[in-house]
Short mmCIF file of C-alpha atoms and ligand atoms in Angstrom, two decimals:
data_model
loop_
_atom_site.label_atom_id
_atom_site.label_comp_id
_atom_site.label_asym_id
_atom_site.label_seq_id
_atom_site.Cartn_x
_atom_site.Cartn_y
_atom_site.Cartn_z
CA MET A 1160 92.46 90.73 96.88
CA LYS A 1161 92.32 86.96 96.39
CA PHE A 1162 95.03 84.61 95.16
CA THR A 1163 95.22 80.90 94.32
CA ARG A 1164 97.83 78.40 93.19
CA VAL A 1165 99.43 78.91 89.76
CA ASN A 1166 100.86 76.20 87.51
CA SER A 1167 103.97 78.01 86.33
CA LEU A 1168 105.57 81.40 85.67
CA LYS A 1169 106.97 82.14 82.22
CA GLY A 1170 108.14 85.24 80.40
CA GLU A 1171 110.10 88.46 80.82
CA LEU A 1172 109.59 91.61 82.81
CA THR A 1173 111.25 94.83 83.87
CA VAL A 1174 110.59 95.90 87.45
CA PRO A 1175 110.21 99.59 88.39
CA GLY A 1176 113.19 101.73 89.36
CA ASP A 1177 115.05 101.37 92.63
CA LYS A 1178 113.26 103.11 95.49
CA SER A 1179 116.38 104.04 97.47
CA ILE A 1180 118.10 105.53 94.43
CA SER A 1181 114.93 107.36 93.33
CA HIS A 1182 114.67 109.19 96.68
CA ARG A 1183 118.31 110.19 96.57
CA SER A 1184 118.08 111.43 92.96
CA ILE A 1185 115.41 113.97 93.96
CA MET A 1186 117.25 115.09 97.09
CA LEU A 1187 120.65 115.58 95.46
CA GLY A 1188 119.02 116.99 92.32
CA ALA A 1189 117.31 119.62 94.49
CA LEU A 1190 120.57 120.64 96.20
CA ALA A 1191 122.63 120.68 93.00
CA ASP A 1192 123.23 123.54 90.60
CA GLY A 1193 121.50 122.99 87.27
CA THR A 1194 119.03 120.40 86.11
CA THR A 1195 119.15 116.72 87.04
CA GLU A 1196 117.65 114.35 84.50
CA ILE A 1197 116.39 111.09 85.99
CA HIS A 1198 115.57 107.99 83.94
CA GLY A 1199 113.84 105.01 85.52
CA PHE A 1200 112.47 106.97 88.51
CA LEU A 1201 110.06 104.95 90.67
CA LYS A 1202 106.68 106.71 90.69
CA GLY A 1203 105.57 104.90 93.85
CA ALA A 1204 103.90 106.71 96.74
CA ASP A 1205 107.11 106.84 98.85
CA CYS A 1206 109.19 108.61 96.20
CA LEU A 1207 106.28 110.91 95.38
CA SER A 1208 106.34 111.92 99.08
CA THR A 1209 109.95 113.02 98.60
CA ILE A 1210 109.00 115.06 95.52
CA SER A 1211 106.10 116.62 97.42
CA CYS A 1212 108.34 117.65 100.37
CA PHE A 1213 110.85 119.31 98.06
CA SER A 1214 108.17 121.04 96.01
CA LYS A 1215 106.96 122.64 99.27
CA MET A 1216 110.48 124.04 99.56
CA GLY A 1217 110.40 125.60 96.09
CA ILE A 1218 111.92 122.79 94.04
CA VAL A 1219 110.33 122.35 90.63
CA THR A 1220 110.24 118.85 89.15
CA GLU A 1221 108.83 118.03 85.73
CA ASP A 1222 107.38 114.65 84.86
CA LYS A 1223 108.19 114.01 81.20
CA GLY A 1224 106.90 110.44 81.22
CA ASP A 1225 110.04 108.30 81.12
CA THR A 1226 112.15 111.13 82.50
CA ILE A 1227 111.89 113.34 85.58
CA LEU A 1228 113.63 116.69 85.57
CA VAL A 1229 114.66 118.27 88.88
CA HIS A 1230 115.53 121.95 88.68
CA GLY A 1231 118.15 122.27 91.38
CA ARG A 1232 118.47 125.48 93.36
CA GLY A 1233 121.89 124.88 94.86
CA MET A 1234 123.02 123.93 98.37
CA ARG A 1235 121.38 127.03 99.88
CA GLY A 1236 118.41 127.26 97.53
CA LEU A 1237 115.64 125.55 99.54
CA ALA A 1238 112.84 127.88 100.63
CA ARG A 1239 111.11 127.73 104.01
CA PRO A 1240 107.97 125.62 103.58
CA ASP A 1241 104.78 127.31 104.80
CA GLN A 1242 103.28 123.99 105.90
CA VAL A 1243 104.24 120.77 107.64
CA LEU A 1244 106.21 118.37 105.40
CA ASP A 1245 104.35 115.06 105.10
CA CYS A 1246 106.66 112.10 104.47
CA GLY A 1247 103.73 109.68 104.15
CA ASN A 1248 104.86 106.08 104.77
CA SER A 1249 108.46 106.74 103.85
CA GLY A 1250 111.25 106.20 106.40
CA THR A 1251 113.83 107.10 103.79
CA THR A 1252 112.19 110.48 103.15
CA THR A 1253 111.85 111.23 106.87
CA ARG A 1254 115.37 110.30 107.89
CA LEU A 1255 117.34 111.59 104.90
CA ILE A 1256 115.49 114.89 104.65
CA SER A 1257 116.11 115.45 108.39
CA GLY A 1258 119.84 115.54 107.67
CA ILE A 1259 119.34 118.20 105.01
CA LEU A 1260 116.84 120.25 107.02
CA SER A 1261 119.04 120.31 110.13
CA ALA A 1262 121.42 122.59 108.23
CA GLN A 1263 118.96 125.02 106.64
CA LYS A 1264 118.29 128.59 107.75
CA PHE A 1265 114.63 127.95 108.63
CA ASP A 1266 112.41 125.91 110.93
CA VAL A 1267 110.28 123.05 109.74
CA THR A 1268 108.05 120.27 111.05
CA LEU A 1269 108.07 116.79 109.52
CA THR A 1270 105.37 114.20 109.91
CA GLY A 1271 104.06 111.04 108.25
CA ASP A 1272 101.39 108.37 108.44
CA GLU A 1273 100.48 106.16 111.41
CA SER A 1274 103.35 103.74 110.67
CA ILE A 1275 105.96 106.51 110.33
CA GLN A 1276 104.82 108.01 113.63
CA LYS A 1277 105.78 104.75 115.35
CA ARG A 1278 109.19 104.26 113.76
CA PRO A 1279 112.36 105.11 115.72
CA MET A 1280 113.85 108.51 114.95
CA LYS A 1281 116.24 108.68 117.94
CA ARG A 1282 118.73 106.92 115.70
CA ILE A 1283 118.99 110.11 113.62
CA ILE A 1284 118.15 112.64 116.36
CA GLU A 1285 121.21 111.56 118.38
CA PRO A 1286 123.94 111.84 115.72
CA LEU A 1287 122.41 114.95 114.12
CA SER A 1288 122.27 116.60 117.57
CA MET A 1289 125.95 115.73 118.06
CA MET A 1290 126.57 117.70 114.85
CA GLY A 1291 124.82 120.71 116.40
CA ALA A 1292 121.34 120.13 114.96
CA LYS A 1293 118.27 121.28 116.88
CA ILE A 1294 115.88 118.45 116.21
CA GLU A 1295 113.16 117.21 118.52
CA SER A 1296 110.45 114.62 118.61
CA VAL A 1297 107.35 116.79 119.10
CA ARG A 1298 105.65 114.26 121.39
CA GLY A 1299 108.88 113.37 123.16
CA ASN A 1300 108.56 109.69 122.21
CA GLY A 1301 111.54 109.54 119.83
CA CYS A 1302 109.22 109.35 116.80
CA ALA A 1303 107.78 111.78 114.23
CA PRO A 1304 106.44 114.44 114.13
CA LEU A 1305 109.87 116.04 114.27
CA SER A 1306 110.52 119.72 114.69
CA ILE A 1307 113.77 120.96 113.19
CA HIS A 1308 115.31 124.35 113.83
CA GLY A 1309 117.98 124.79 111.15
CA SER A 1310 121.46 125.45 112.59
CA ALA A 1311 125.17 125.60 111.83
CA LEU A 1312 126.61 122.07 111.93
CA HIS A 1313 130.02 120.59 112.56
CA GLY A 1314 131.49 117.30 111.40
CA ILE A 1315 131.57 114.27 113.71
CA CYS A 1316 133.02 110.80 113.79
CA TYR A 1317 130.02 108.57 114.46
CA HIS A 1318 130.09 104.88 115.35
CA SER A 1319 126.59 103.86 114.36
CA PRO A 1320 125.11 101.12 116.55
CA VAL A 1321 123.00 99.90 113.58
CA ALA A 1322 123.90 99.08 109.99
CA SER A 1323 121.37 101.50 108.51
CA ALA A 1324 121.77 103.37 105.24
CA GLN A 1325 119.07 105.78 106.36
CA VAL A 1326 121.05 106.75 109.46
CA LYS A 1327 124.34 106.89 107.53
CA SER A 1328 122.78 108.98 104.75
CA ALA A 1329 121.10 111.45 107.13
CA ILE A 1330 124.51 112.12 108.71
CA LEU A 1331 126.26 112.39 105.33
CA LEU A 1332 123.67 114.81 103.94
CA ALA A 1333 124.04 116.96 107.08
CA GLY A 1334 127.81 116.59 106.69
CA LEU A 1335 127.66 118.31 103.29
CA TYR A 1336 126.88 121.50 105.24
CA ALA A 1337 129.13 120.87 108.24
CA ASP A 1338 132.22 122.64 109.33
CA GLY A 1339 134.91 119.97 108.90
CA GLU A 1340 134.96 116.32 107.94
CA THR A 1341 132.20 113.82 108.79
CA ARG A 1342 132.88 110.13 109.40
CA VAL A 1343 130.37 107.31 109.83
CA ILE A 1344 131.46 103.83 110.91
CA GLU A 1345 128.92 101.01 110.69
CA PRO A 1346 128.91 97.54 112.31
CA TYR A 1347 128.32 96.11 108.82
CA LEU A 1348 128.24 97.93 105.51
CA SER A 1349 124.73 99.12 104.60
CA ARG A 1350 123.63 100.06 101.08
CA ASP A 1351 125.99 102.63 99.56
CA HIS A 1352 123.71 104.44 97.07
CA SER A 1353 124.23 107.80 98.81
CA GLU A 1354 128.00 107.45 98.60
CA ARG A 1355 127.88 106.53 94.90
CA MET A 1356 125.49 109.33 94.00
CA LEU A 1357 127.31 111.94 96.09
CA THR A 1358 130.50 111.00 94.21
CA SER A 1359 128.84 111.51 90.83
CA PHE A 1360 127.42 114.88 91.94
CA GLY A 1361 130.98 115.98 92.77
CA ALA A 1362 131.16 115.58 96.56
CA ASP A 1363 134.45 114.63 98.21
CA ILE A 1364 133.61 111.27 99.76
CA ARG A 1365 135.50 108.04 100.23
CA THR A 1366 134.92 104.65 101.80
CA GLU A 1367 137.38 102.55 103.81
CA GLY A 1368 135.79 99.23 104.74
CA THR A 1369 132.72 100.05 106.84
CA GLU A 1370 133.79 103.67 107.32
CA VAL A 1371 132.74 106.55 105.08
CA ILE A 1372 134.45 109.92 105.13
CA LEU A 1373 132.88 113.06 103.65
CA LYS A 1374 134.17 116.61 103.30
CA PRO A 1375 131.71 119.51 103.26
CA ALA A 1376 130.59 120.59 99.78
CA ALA A 1377 130.37 124.14 98.48
CA ARG A 1378 128.33 122.98 95.50
CA LEU A 1379 126.96 119.89 93.77
CA GLU A 1380 126.53 119.58 90.03
CA GLY A 1381 123.26 118.38 88.43
CA GLN A 1382 123.57 114.97 86.75
CA LYS A 1383 121.96 112.59 84.33
CA ILE A 1384 120.94 109.53 86.35
CA GLN A 1385 119.93 106.09 85.07
CA ILE A 1386 118.08 104.24 87.83
CA PRO A 1387 118.17 100.42 87.59
CA GLY A 1388 115.26 98.12 88.40
CA ASP A 1389 114.81 97.60 92.14
CA ILE A 1390 116.24 94.26 93.30
CA SER A 1391 113.86 94.50 96.28
CA SER A 1392 110.94 94.44 93.81
CA ALA A 1393 112.59 91.77 91.63
CA ALA A 1394 112.83 89.65 94.81
CA PHE A 1395 109.10 88.80 94.69
CA PHE A 1396 109.39 87.45 91.15
CA ILE A 1397 112.61 85.60 91.97
CA ALA A 1398 110.85 83.84 94.86
CA ALA A 1399 107.66 83.23 92.86
CA ALA A 1400 109.58 81.60 89.99
CA LEU A 1401 111.73 79.51 92.33
CA ILE A 1402 108.80 78.01 94.24
CA THR A 1403 106.44 77.47 91.29
CA PRO A 1404 107.22 74.25 89.39
CA ASP A 1405 108.12 74.44 85.72
CA SER A 1406 108.92 78.18 85.81
CA GLU A 1407 111.46 80.22 83.87
CA ILE A 1408 111.51 84.02 83.88
CA LEU A 1409 113.90 86.77 82.83
CA ILE A 1410 113.98 90.03 84.81
CA ARG A 1411 115.77 92.72 82.84
CA ASN A 1412 117.99 95.54 84.09
CA VAL A 1413 118.05 94.80 87.83
CA GLY A 1414 120.42 96.70 90.14
CA ILE A 1415 123.00 94.26 91.54
CA ASN A 1416 124.94 96.64 93.79
CA PRO A 1417 126.93 94.33 96.15
CA THR A 1418 125.42 96.10 99.18
CA ARG A 1419 121.98 95.01 97.94
CA ASP A 1420 122.46 91.62 96.30
CA GLY A 1421 122.22 89.37 99.37
CA ILE A 1422 119.11 87.69 98.01
CA LEU A 1423 121.11 86.31 95.08
CA LYS A 1424 123.72 84.86 97.42
CA ILE A 1425 121.11 83.32 99.72
CA CYS A 1426 119.12 81.88 96.81
CA ARG A 1427 122.32 80.20 95.62
CA ASP A 1428 122.91 78.86 99.15
CA MET A 1429 119.38 77.44 98.88
CA ASN A 1430 120.37 75.66 95.67
CA ALA A 1431 118.42 77.99 93.35
CA ASP A 1432 119.13 78.26 89.63
CA ILE A 1433 119.73 82.01 89.01
CA ARG A 1434 121.94 83.26 86.20
CA LEU A 1435 123.23 86.79 85.69
CA LEU A 1436 123.24 87.84 82.03
CA ASN A 1437 124.28 91.07 80.39
CA VAL A 1438 126.18 92.29 83.48
CA LYS A 1439 127.06 96.00 83.29
CA GLU A 1440 129.30 97.78 85.77
CA GLY A 1441 127.74 101.22 85.63
CA PRO A 1442 128.30 104.18 85.58
CA GLY A 1443 126.86 104.68 89.03
CA GLU A 1444 125.24 101.34 89.77
CA PRO A 1445 125.89 97.83 88.36
CA THR A 1446 123.01 96.00 86.63
CA ALA A 1447 122.23 92.59 85.13
CA ASP A 1448 119.37 90.58 83.64
CA LEU A 1449 118.37 87.75 85.96
CA LEU A 1450 117.35 84.38 84.53
CA ILE A 1451 115.50 82.31 87.12
CA ARG A 1452 114.42 78.68 86.84
CA SER A 1453 112.40 76.75 89.41
CA GLY A 1454 113.93 73.77 91.19
CA LYS A 1455 114.30 72.07 94.56
CA LEU A 1456 115.31 74.50 97.30
CA THR A 1457 117.11 73.67 100.54
CA GLY A 1458 117.15 75.51 103.88
CA THR A 1459 120.01 77.79 104.92
CA VAL A 1460 121.28 80.10 107.66
CA ILE A 1461 121.02 83.86 107.08
CA GLU A 1462 123.00 86.00 109.54
CA GLY A 1463 125.67 88.63 110.09
CA ALA A 1464 127.03 90.89 107.36
CA VAL A 1465 124.62 89.63 104.70
CA ILE A 1466 121.58 90.90 106.66
CA PRO A 1467 121.76 94.60 105.62
CA THR A 1468 122.23 93.49 101.98
CA LEU A 1469 118.83 91.75 101.94
CA ILE A 1470 116.96 93.39 104.82
CA ASP A 1471 113.87 94.29 102.74
CA GLU A 1472 113.85 90.84 101.07
CA LEU A 1473 113.68 88.84 104.31
CA PRO A 1474 109.86 88.59 104.31
CA VAL A 1475 109.77 86.97 100.87
CA ILE A 1476 112.85 84.86 101.66
CA ALA A 1477 110.99 83.57 104.75
CA ALA A 1478 108.02 82.64 102.56
CA MET A 1479 110.35 80.91 100.09
CA ALA A 1480 111.96 78.97 102.96
CA CYS A 1481 108.56 77.38 103.70
CA TYR A 1482 108.79 75.76 100.24
CA ALA A 1483 112.38 74.54 100.78
CA GLU A 1484 113.48 71.19 102.21
CA GLY A 1485 114.96 71.51 105.69
CA THR A 1486 115.31 74.37 108.14
CA THR A 1487 116.10 78.02 107.46
CA ILE A 1488 117.37 80.17 110.32
CA ILE A 1489 117.27 83.97 110.13
CA ARG A 1490 119.19 85.77 112.89
CA ASP A 1491 120.79 89.21 113.51
CA ALA A 1492 117.69 90.75 111.90
CA ALA A 1493 116.08 92.63 114.82
CA GLU A 1494 115.85 95.65 112.47
CA LEU A 1495 112.88 93.89 110.86
CA LYS A 1496 110.83 94.85 113.92
CA VAL A 1497 111.10 98.58 113.13
CA LYS A 1498 110.24 98.55 109.42
CA GLU A 1499 106.85 99.59 107.96
CA SER A 1500 105.42 96.93 110.30
CA ASN A 1501 107.03 94.56 112.82
CA ARG A 1502 108.02 92.21 110.03
CA ILE A 1503 109.11 89.38 112.34
CA ALA A 1504 105.78 89.23 114.21
CA VAL A 1505 103.68 89.84 111.09
CA MET A 1506 105.51 87.19 109.02
CA VAL A 1507 105.34 84.57 111.76
CA LYS A 1508 101.63 85.17 112.35
CA ASN A 1509 100.69 85.14 108.66
CA LEU A 1510 102.89 82.19 107.66
CA SER A 1511 101.52 80.23 110.62
CA ALA A 1512 97.97 81.05 109.45
CA MET A 1513 98.90 79.36 106.15
CA GLY A 1514 100.07 76.22 107.98
CA ALA A 1515 103.83 76.91 107.98
CA ASP A 1516 106.08 75.64 110.77
CA VAL A 1517 107.75 78.88 111.87
CA THR A 1518 109.02 80.12 115.22
CA GLU A 1519 109.66 83.73 116.18
CA THR A 1520 113.02 84.47 117.83
CA GLU A 1521 114.52 87.62 119.40
CA ASP A 1522 116.22 88.69 116.18
CA GLY A 1523 114.68 86.61 113.42
CA MET A 1524 112.81 83.36 112.88
CA ILE A 1525 113.25 79.65 112.34
CA ILE A 1526 111.36 78.13 109.42
CA ARG A 1527 111.02 74.37 109.02
CA GLY A 1528 110.22 73.89 105.35
CA GLY A 1529 108.59 71.12 103.40
CA ARG A 1530 105.02 71.49 104.64
CA THR A 1531 102.21 72.20 102.16
CA LEU A 1532 100.76 75.65 102.84
CA HIS A 1533 97.06 76.43 102.61
CA GLY A 1534 95.18 79.64 101.88
CA ALA A 1535 94.32 82.08 104.70
CA VAL A 1536 93.17 85.63 105.33
CA ILE A 1537 96.35 87.72 105.53
CA ASP A 1538 96.52 91.06 107.31
CA SER A 1539 99.16 93.04 105.41
CA HIS A 1540 99.25 95.69 108.16
CA ARG A 1541 99.36 98.07 105.17
CA ASP A 1542 102.99 97.03 104.70
CA HIS A 1543 103.72 96.84 100.96
CA ARG A 1544 106.34 94.12 101.28
CA ILE A 1545 104.06 91.94 103.41
CA ALA A 1546 101.25 92.20 100.84
CA MET A 1547 103.59 91.26 97.96
CA THR A 1548 105.16 88.43 99.98
CA PHE A 1549 101.79 86.76 100.55
CA ALA A 1550 100.70 87.15 96.94
CA VAL A 1551 103.81 85.04 96.23
CA ALA A 1552 103.28 82.58 99.12
CA ALA A 1553 99.71 81.99 97.89
CA MET A 1554 100.96 80.86 94.47
CA GLY A 1555 102.10 77.51 95.86
CA ALA A 1556 99.37 77.02 98.48
CA ASP A 1557 96.19 74.92 98.45
CA GLY A 1558 92.98 76.95 98.36
CA GLU A 1559 92.41 80.67 98.39
CA THR A 1560 94.42 83.42 100.12
CA GLU A 1561 92.87 86.81 100.76
CA ILE A 1562 95.18 89.77 101.37
CA LEU A 1563 93.73 92.70 103.29
CA ASP A 1564 94.71 96.27 102.32
CA ALA A 1565 96.40 94.78 99.25
CA GLU A 1566 96.59 98.19 97.52
CA CYS A 1567 99.45 99.21 99.88
CA VAL A 1568 101.82 97.81 97.20
CA ASN A 1569 101.49 101.28 95.62
CA ILE A 1570 104.15 102.44 98.10
CA SER A 1571 106.92 100.75 96.10
CA TYR A 1572 105.35 98.91 93.15
CA PRO A 1573 102.09 100.32 91.72
CA GLY A 1574 101.77 97.70 88.91
CA PHE A 1575 102.78 94.68 91.01
CA TYR A 1576 99.64 92.52 90.71
CA ARG A 1577 99.34 93.21 86.97
CA ASP A 1578 103.00 92.27 86.39
CA LEU A 1579 102.64 89.09 88.46
CA ALA A 1580 99.47 88.05 86.63
CA ALA A 1581 101.15 88.62 83.25
CA LEU A 1582 103.72 85.91 84.03
CA THR A 1583 101.38 83.27 85.45
CA ARG A 1584 100.26 80.31 83.36
C1 S3P B 2461 116.77 102.29 102.79
C2 S3P B 2461 117.48 101.64 103.76
C3 S3P B 2461 116.95 100.49 104.52
C4 S3P B 2461 115.75 99.87 103.85
C5 S3P B 2461 114.77 100.89 103.34
C6 S3P B 2461 115.43 101.84 102.37
C7 S3P B 2461 117.38 103.47 102.13
O1 S3P B 2461 116.57 100.96 105.79
O2 S3P B 2461 115.09 98.98 104.74
O3 S3P B 2461 113.69 100.25 102.69
O4 S3P B 2461 116.88 103.90 101.09
O5 S3P B 2461 118.38 103.97 102.67
P1 S3P B 2461 117.65 101.09 106.97
O6 S3P B 2461 118.75 101.84 106.40
O7 S3P B 2461 117.03 101.83 108.08
O8 S3P B 2461 117.98 99.67 107.33
#
């Protein structure tokens, strides 16, 4: 797909539902008693992979258009799948479902696409094994395919070396079935959607700082869930409006959970004009409408505890930093190397191809802003967030940018290019 400079962005939009929350709504809905009614579910390829895995284990979901119904079969209601479970491109599906499957009374094999088969799974194999799980990397390389032999589990107290909601959630989901309490302590707090949703489904779970404590659950109760717009999807429009002169856009009903809202904080540090309107506290997840106006941006330092709260937004923040005055430093973000692609290497290569002054570091990058970017051929590496990032970067660049494998945006945002085009003037 090809992109060129735009004059301004104007108008309103609603971004699709939050990907993390959509996955969890299917998983907990499947394990609950009764029907779970989900509004705002993201029908992107990743979340459809989660539905497909659970349907192979006997879970019926109904797509009613704006609503998805999940007919839960209870904590012990999953059936043994008669085929391999394919998690597609989805790390969330692979890691979270592993926690659930470790405790079932059947054996199962999990796999996924080329990217998934390269992503680290030792980070869940180790803690789940400590809980008594029998889970192995089939090729012995610490990656999927994974073979899981369902077993009786016991609670653990786990000091996670990474701030990862996928690791934390895999352990918590296994902990629902464990004998005794499960504790997870993180170096920094990662997104807490699992904790919030487990609470609403009736689990006994509490958080103390960066520690979460869960008691095993005899049953969960089906819920009505309202999923807010995904701030990680809104991020592309936030960046596009901030870097395109004479822009003003309103993004309605965006999730602003404090474990996810780092992009808002960093944009403010960069001098951006972002206003939160119509702020609602919940139930479940807080939301707001975001009013964004373009203006002069300045460089900043992004590090430490804020990193997990904007981890998926760092590619587009890096692109935005090219349009800011001064230097932006991103550090403590080595996790970017093990996402759908190596997002440090891929960002540095692609931004450099567009004429940006950017240096790769061990755990991030240094971006010296203020240069005019020019069009280039961008290899998305079939990473949805890389493709969307460069559609945005191209909006302020001279000449034409071509994005390869641009359709990979279907993973998290099927209508992305249409929605972007609708705002451009
Ligand atoms: C996610 C957690 C994050 C994030 C991913 C979704 C989740 O991964 O990058 O897109 O839904 O729990 P990590 O928890 O591994 O950092």
